[in-house]
């Protein structure tokens, strides 16, 4: 009875909540509905502008001249050098006359062009203020002003050690804020604003010869001057990083003293290139001149980006972070102010695969991730407080600042504070190896977060930044680890000898080593891939009264999974990847799993030395999950985290910017499954939005033919009445129009519903977008529209649908004609004799694909390995779609092979489970005296003498296909196939 009453009360609460929400939306959101519909098809890039990254030796003048010979170059309106240092240029075309996509494809094929892309628009990550808070609780939170006690950065404890400003060696620490400008004259900021003292203002001369004229107050990357706009967004960020402290005015920045370099820019990707070039140039000059020129920039802050942006769409932007890191700059980026998984839906810059980029999401004072803040277990490194942050504002005021825009500068400001710590190895390392110093800073931030259950499934570290613990983790010496030894270096500025102690983790006895000031020592004969603890006493004032906290380090030599796997370029049937982590071993295995299938293909790559690796044999417009593992001395490492990749060729479906909807609330009802004709896809609960763009789940739909679609809703508590709608963009105009809704308008039901529809004869052929939705439909709620921003209950999903005028069918059967120990002839049947069949084949279990095409009806393969197993896959490559695959396994096992292939019919041998992940069980009606297991190359993997009719084989094999040879007591040999999954 209690359970029933509780459920009724809960259901009543949900219903009242929805009724209230509906009334509010009805009263205040009609105008927003109209506006959102008009603005839905918003442009995501600067039309007519294409960015190109030329090869280092390519001259732009030659390139422009070459393009001038092309027909479309008559519409070339202008050229701008975005970055001379990186050879990046902006080309402007008359987009009303020429097709941007055609120009982009031609530029990509130009041998002088390394990368070409559109100039995408970016936006500042600021959400409207909705509360006020008059204290900086993020530094010291006792719970009296709001939130929970202890929800803070522990900043006040760190201030006992340093309040920022300069390094031990006298370097003025600089944090670069790339934003919309800022109020440089703000009374709580102006003392800490960086100026270029080597430049004479307003004399029209590049006095310091850094390539920028009159860059005295910073730089405006859009106007090429140092005149900055009065921008509240940038002013608020500056206050978080470095508002002047202890001056009886306003607020305190994370750094009481710091130099903030203001660069105005970031409105689009071309502006981002211009903006980042400035701090890169200044830090490079500082490094080259040993501090006499330039600026000691240690971090950049970008509280802006592109929602749902993908790295493969913006490779030039992503490539900049490695360049910045190479000179010693760690870059901080805020994620989107939308509640979405950035790994699935995209976000820039946080999706950029760079070791020198830190992705930050937003927390509130209850140590909870803000609902409207992005997350991702691969791209978002940690959380920071960004709600109700009291900071500087424009003009000459103070106020509350919210969003991921406020979270990111907490981290970029903390980087500046860390460099000011006395007895700090970061500074010395930044002079000898700037890139390593930036990487070490990132590692320190990530390794010393305060873990939160609320972030466990949202960010890589599962934690929020902890300035105090990060500062305590900074060692006063430089430690370099090799396979079996450790190098320790104490900075030469220290005049006090140090005692270094080390022990193997898990042991109690420390070993002492004397480290003279300014010298190196080497500790050798350590075990490889082993954890050690170390600590130090002396060396500098911080450690005169005892030892530092113990730190853990691991020696090299571990067999680790490849890491930092990133997509460099996606093709129709291949993906180019780059990754790190196999420097000590050049062999690796990769696993490919196609979306919505259980099939996993395994490949082994040996003697790999190239910087890029290409996976081929993929299907057009398809999504895959890729995982890698290293092979070290016949051992396999742990498997990497999965990387979701998509091939190109989706055409209209994903190459055009369709409107994005706000994610509905799907706690109560959602779209459980879609059946299109006879193909069913169970999508389940997707937290309001299922993004299946980039993969062809359903077979092509034939024009002028009747089809059926079935929608099945899912419910948590009640089975409320729901609106059903499905739009297909038949005319390819990137709009979901009322006439393209294949379900009767305002159809409502609370159960499975089936609809018949036909593809209009006027529909364009090829891939296009399908959008399906179920929406709560009671209490007078309006029917759904394809583009909407606001509060809704239900779920919507996006798919790629192929429209064809004839079916694209794969070959229906395959037969072996002839076979030798090194060759085979296969014949197949195809539905249309004019079809050109594409095939890929490989040796099992690990070899890479070999490709080919055949116009006839037979395939002859030669130069095959003897006594081996192979797989071949055939498909029909139609003009507007690709058929399903016909898969077939064959072998080159003949009587010439060294193992018997004939199985005795009067002897039954059973193997189960087969495939198996752990143990095979073998049963026979006769005694077996010996068994051997051969791999696909014919080598013996396992050999044992036994005398039993039933036995088990422990599965220590690598994934793949094997042959089990059993020798019976009478000498007969029987061969069976084993499959390790």
Coordinates of N, CA and C in Angstrom, one line a residue, residues 25-149:
X25 N 5.1 28.1 -20.2 CA 5.5 28.2 -21.6 C 4.5 28.8 -22.5
X26 N 3.2 28.4 -22.3 CA 2.1 29.0 -23.1 C 2.0 30.5 -23.0
X27 N 2.3 31.0 -21.8 CA 2.1 32.5 -21.5 C 3.3 33.3 -22.0
X28 N 4.5 32.7 -21.9 CA 5.7 33.6 -22.1 C 6.5 33.2 -23.3
X29 N 6.3 32.0 -23.9 CA 7.2 31.6 -24.9 C 6.7 31.6 -26.4
X30 N 5.5 32.1 -26.6 CA 5.0 32.1 -28.0 C 5.9 32.9 -28.9
X31 N 6.4 34.1 -28.4 CA 7.3 34.9 -29.2 C 8.6 34.2 -29.5
X32 N 9.1 33.5 -28.4 CA 10.3 32.8 -28.5 C 10.2 31.7 -29.6
X33 N 9.0 31.0 -29.6 CA 8.8 30.0 -30.6 C 9.0 30.5 -32.0
X34 N 8.4 31.6 -32.2 CA 8.4 32.3 -33.6 C 9.8 32.6 -33.9
X35 N 10.5 33.3 -32.9 CA 11.9 33.7 -33.2 C 12.8 32.5 -33.4
X36 N 12.6 31.4 -32.6 CA 13.5 30.2 -32.8 C 13.3 29.6 -34.1
X37 N 12.0 29.6 -34.6 CA 11.8 29.0 -35.9 C 12.5 29.8 -37.0
X38 N 12.4 31.1 -36.9 CA 13.0 31.9 -37.9 C 14.6 31.8 -37.9
X39 N 15.1 31.7 -36.7 CA 16.6 31.7 -36.6 C 17.2 30.2 -36.6
X40 N 16.3 29.2 -36.8 CA 16.8 27.9 -36.6 C 17.9 27.5 -37.6
X41 N 17.7 28.0 -38.8 CA 18.7 27.6 -39.8 C 19.9 28.6 -39.8
X42 N 20.5 28.7 -38.6 CA 21.6 29.7 -38.5 C 22.9 29.2 -39.2
X43 N 23.6 30.2 -39.7 CA 24.9 29.9 -40.4 C 26.0 29.7 -39.4
X44 N 26.8 28.6 -39.6 CA 27.8 28.3 -38.6 C 29.2 28.7 -39.0
X45 N 29.3 29.4 -40.2 CA 30.7 29.8 -40.6 C 30.5 31.1 -41.4
X46 N 31.7 31.8 -41.6 CA 31.7 33.0 -42.4 C 31.6 32.5 -43.9
X47 N 30.5 32.9 -44.5 CA 30.2 32.5 -45.9 C 31.3 33.1 -46.8
X48 N 31.8 32.3 -47.7 CA 32.7 32.8 -48.7 C 34.2 32.9 -48.2
X49 N 34.4 32.3 -47.0 CA 35.8 32.4 -46.4 C 36.3 31.0 -46.1
X50 N 37.5 30.7 -46.7 CA 38.1 29.4 -46.5 C 39.6 29.6 -46.0
X51 N 39.9 28.9 -44.9 CA 41.3 29.0 -44.3 C 42.1 27.8 -44.9
X52 N 43.4 28.2 -45.2 CA 44.3 27.1 -45.7 C 45.6 27.2 -44.9
X53 N 46.1 26.0 -44.6 CA 47.4 25.9 -44.0 C 48.3 25.3 -45.1
X54 N 49.2 26.1 -45.6 CA 50.1 25.6 -46.6 C 51.3 24.9 -46.1
X55 N 51.9 24.0 -46.9 CA 53.1 23.4 -46.4 C 54.2 24.4 -46.2
X56 N 55.2 24.0 -45.3 CA 56.2 25.0 -44.9 C 56.9 25.7 -46.0
X57 N 57.2 24.9 -47.1 CA 58.0 25.4 -48.2 C 57.1 26.0 -49.3
X58 N 55.8 26.1 -49.1 CA 55.0 26.7 -50.1 C 54.9 28.2 -50.0
X59 N 55.1 28.8 -51.1 CA 54.9 30.3 -51.2 C 53.5 30.7 -51.5
X60 N 52.9 31.6 -50.8 CA 51.5 31.9 -51.0 C 51.3 32.6 -52.3
X61 N 52.3 33.4 -52.8 CA 52.2 34.0 -54.1 C 52.0 33.0 -55.2
X62 N 52.9 32.0 -55.2 CA 52.8 30.9 -56.2 C 51.4 30.2 -56.1
X63 N 51.0 30.0 -54.9 CA 49.7 29.3 -54.7 C 48.5 30.1 -55.2
X64 N 48.5 31.4 -54.9 CA 47.5 32.3 -55.4 C 47.5 32.3 -57.0
X65 N 48.7 32.4 -57.6 CA 48.8 32.4 -59.0 C 48.3 31.1 -59.6
X66 N 48.6 30.0 -59.0 CA 48.1 28.7 -59.5 C 46.6 28.7 -59.4
X67 N 46.0 29.2 -58.3 CA 44.6 29.2 -58.2 C 43.9 30.2 -59.2
X68 N 44.7 31.2 -59.6 CA 44.1 32.2 -60.5 C 43.9 31.6 -61.9
X69 N 44.5 30.4 -62.2 CA 44.3 29.8 -63.5 C 43.0 29.0 -63.5
X70 N 42.4 28.8 -62.3 CA 41.2 28.0 -62.2 C 40.0 28.9 -62.5
X71 N 38.9 28.3 -62.9 CA 37.7 29.1 -63.3 C 37.1 29.8 -62.1
X72 N 37.0 29.2 -61.0 CA 36.3 29.8 -59.8 C 37.2 30.9 -59.2
X73 N 38.4 31.0 -59.5 CA 39.3 32.1 -58.9 C 38.9 33.5 -59.4
X74 N 38.1 33.5 -60.4 CA 37.6 34.8 -60.9 C 36.8 35.5 -59.8
X75 N 36.3 34.7 -58.9 CA 35.5 35.2 -57.8 C 36.3 35.3 -56.5
X76 N 37.6 35.2 -56.6 CA 38.5 35.4 -55.4 C 38.5 36.9 -55.1
X77 N 37.9 37.2 -53.9 CA 37.8 38.6 -53.6 C 38.9 39.2 -52.7
X78 N 39.7 38.3 -52.1 CA 40.7 38.8 -51.2 C 41.5 37.7 -50.6
X79 N 42.6 38.0 -50.0 CA 43.5 37.1 -49.3 C 44.1 37.8 -48.1
X80 N 44.1 37.1 -47.0 CA 44.7 37.7 -45.8 C 45.7 36.7 -45.1
X81 N 46.8 37.1 -44.7 CA 47.8 36.3 -44.0 C 47.4 36.3 -42.6
X82 N 46.9 35.1 -42.1 CA 46.4 35.0 -40.7 C 47.6 34.8 -39.8
X83 N 48.6 34.0 -40.2 CA 49.8 33.8 -39.4 C 50.9 33.4 -40.4
X84 N 51.9 34.3 -40.4 CA 53.1 34.1 -41.3 C 53.9 33.0 -40.7
X85 N 54.0 32.9 -39.4 CA 54.8 31.9 -38.7 C 54.3 30.5 -39.0
X86 N 53.0 30.3 -39.1 CA 52.4 29.0 -39.4 C 51.9 28.8 -40.8
X87 N 52.2 29.8 -41.6 CA 51.8 29.8 -43.1 C 50.3 29.5 -43.2
X88 N 49.5 30.2 -42.5 CA 48.0 30.1 -42.5 C 47.4 31.3 -43.2
X89 N 46.5 31.1 -44.1 CA 46.0 32.2 -44.9 C 44.4 32.1 -45.0
X90 N 43.8 33.2 -45.2 CA 42.3 33.3 -45.4 C 42.0 33.7 -46.8
X91 N 41.3 32.9 -47.5 CA 40.8 33.2 -48.9 C 39.3 33.6 -48.8
X92 N 39.0 34.7 -49.6 CA 37.6 35.1 -49.6 C 37.1 35.0 -51.0
X93 N 35.9 34.3 -51.1 CA 35.3 34.1 -52.4 C 33.9 34.8 -52.4
X94 N 33.4 35.0 -53.6 CA 32.0 35.4 -53.8 C 31.1 34.2 -53.7
X95 N 30.6 33.9 -52.5 CA 29.8 32.7 -52.2 C 28.5 32.7 -52.9
X96 N 28.0 33.9 -53.4 CA 26.7 33.9 -54.1 C 26.9 33.4 -55.6
X97 N 28.1 33.3 -56.0 CA 28.4 32.8 -57.4 C 29.0 31.4 -57.5
X98 N 29.9 31.1 -56.6 CA 30.6 29.8 -56.6 C 30.1 29.0 -55.4
X99 N 30.3 27.7 -55.5 CA 29.9 26.8 -54.4 C 31.1 26.6 -53.5
X100 N 30.9 26.9 -52.2 CA 32.0 26.9 -51.3 C 32.6 25.4 -51.1
X101 N 31.6 24.5 -51.1 CA 32.1 23.1 -50.9 C 32.9 22.6 -52.1
X102 N 32.6 23.0 -53.3 CA 33.4 22.6 -54.5 C 34.8 23.2 -54.3
X103 N 34.9 24.5 -53.9 CA 36.2 25.1 -53.8 C 37.0 24.4 -52.7
X104 N 36.3 24.1 -51.6 CA 37.0 23.4 -50.5 C 37.6 22.1 -50.9
X105 N 36.9 21.3 -51.7 CA 37.4 20.0 -52.2 C 38.6 20.2 -53.1
X106 N 38.5 21.2 -53.9 CA 39.7 21.5 -54.8 C 40.9 22.0 -54.1
X107 N 40.7 22.8 -53.1 CA 41.8 23.3 -52.3 C 42.5 22.1 -51.5
X108 N 41.7 21.2 -51.0 CA 42.2 20.0 -50.3 C 43.1 19.1 -51.2
X109 N 42.7 19.1 -52.5 CA 43.5 18.3 -53.4 C 44.7 19.0 -53.9
X110 N 44.9 20.3 -53.6 CA 46.1 21.0 -54.1 C 47.3 20.5 -53.3
X111 N 48.4 20.2 -54.0 CA 49.6 19.7 -53.4 C 50.3 20.6 -52.4
X112 N 50.0 21.9 -52.6 CA 50.6 22.9 -51.7 C 49.9 23.1 -50.4
X113 N 48.6 22.5 -50.3 CA 47.8 22.7 -49.2 C 47.9 21.5 -48.2
X114 N 48.2 21.8 -47.0 CA 48.3 20.8 -46.0 C 46.9 20.6 -45.4
X115 N 46.2 21.7 -45.1 CA 44.8 21.6 -44.5 C 44.0 22.7 -45.1
X116 N 42.7 22.5 -45.4 CA 41.8 23.5 -45.8 C 40.5 23.3 -45.1
X117 N 39.8 24.4 -44.7 CA 38.6 24.3 -43.9 C 37.8 25.6 -44.0
X118 N 36.5 25.5 -43.6 CA 35.7 26.7 -43.6 C 36.1 27.5 -42.3
X119 N 35.8 28.8 -42.3 CA 36.0 29.7 -41.2 C 34.8 29.7 -40.3
X120 N 34.7 28.8 -39.3 CA 33.5 28.7 -38.5 C 33.4 29.8 -37.5
X121 N 32.1 30.2 -37.2 CA 31.8 31.2 -36.2 C 32.0 30.6 -34.8
X122 N 32.4 31.4 -33.9 CA 32.5 31.0 -32.5 C 31.7 31.9 -31.7
X123 N 31.4 31.5 -30.4 CA 30.6 32.4 -29.6 C 31.1 32.4 -28.1
X124 N 31.0 33.5 -27.5 CA 31.4 33.6 -26.1 C 30.5 32.7 -25.2
X125 N 31.1 32.1 -24.2 CA 30.4 31.1 -23.4 C 29.9 31.8 -22.1
X126 N 28.9 32.6 -22.3 CA 28.4 33.3 -21.2 C 26.9 33.1 -21.1
X127 N 26.3 32.7 -20.0 CA 24.9 32.6 -19.9 C 24.4 33.7 -19.0
X128 N 23.1 34.1 -19.1 CA 22.6 35.2 -18.4 C 22.7 35.0 -16.8
X129 N 22.9 36.0 -16.1 CA 23.0 36.0 -14.7 C 21.5 35.7 -14.2
X130 N 21.4 34.9 -13.2 CA 20.1 34.6 -12.6 C 20.1 34.7 -11.1
X131 N 21.3 34.8 -10.5 CA 21.3 35.0 -9.0 C 22.5 35.9 -8.7
X132 N 22.5 36.4 -7.5 CA 23.6 37.3 -7.0 C 24.3 36.7 -5.8
X133 N 25.5 36.9 -5.8 CA 26.3 36.4 -4.6 C 27.4 37.4 -4.3
X134 N 27.5 37.9 -3.1 CA 28.4 39.0 -2.9 C 29.7 38.6 -2.2
X135 N 30.1 37.3 -2.2 CA 31.4 36.9 -1.7 C 32.0 35.9 -2.6
X136 N 33.3 35.8 -2.6 CA 34.0 34.9 -3.4 C 34.2 33.6 -2.7
X137 N 33.0 32.9 -2.7 CA 33.0 31.6 -2.0 C 33.9 30.5 -2.6
X138 N 34.3 30.7 -3.8 CA 35.1 29.7 -4.5 C 36.5 29.5 -3.9
X139 N 36.9 30.6 -3.1 CA 38.2 30.5 -2.5 C 38.1 30.0 -1.0
X140 N 37.1 30.3 -0.3 CA 36.9 29.9 1.0 C 35.4 29.8 1.3
X141 N 34.9 28.6 1.4 CA 33.4 28.4 1.5 C 33.1 27.7 2.8
X142 N 32.5 28.5 3.8 CA 32.1 27.8 5.1 C 30.7 27.5 5.1
X143 N 30.0 27.7 4.0 CA 28.6 27.4 3.9 C 27.6 28.4 4.4
X144 N 28.1 29.5 5.0 CA 27.2 30.5 5.6 C 26.5 31.4 4.5
X145 N 27.1 31.5 3.4 CA 26.6 32.4 2.3 C 25.9 31.6 1.2
X146 N 26.0 30.3 1.3 CA 25.3 29.5 0.3 C 26.2 28.3 0.0
X147 N 25.5 27.2 -0.5 CA 26.2 26.0 -0.9 C 26.6 25.2 0.4
X148 N 27.6 24.3 0.2 CA 28.0 23.5 1.3 C 29.4 23.9 1.7
X149 N 29.7 23.7 3.0 CA 31.0 24.0 3.5 C 32.1 23.1 2.8

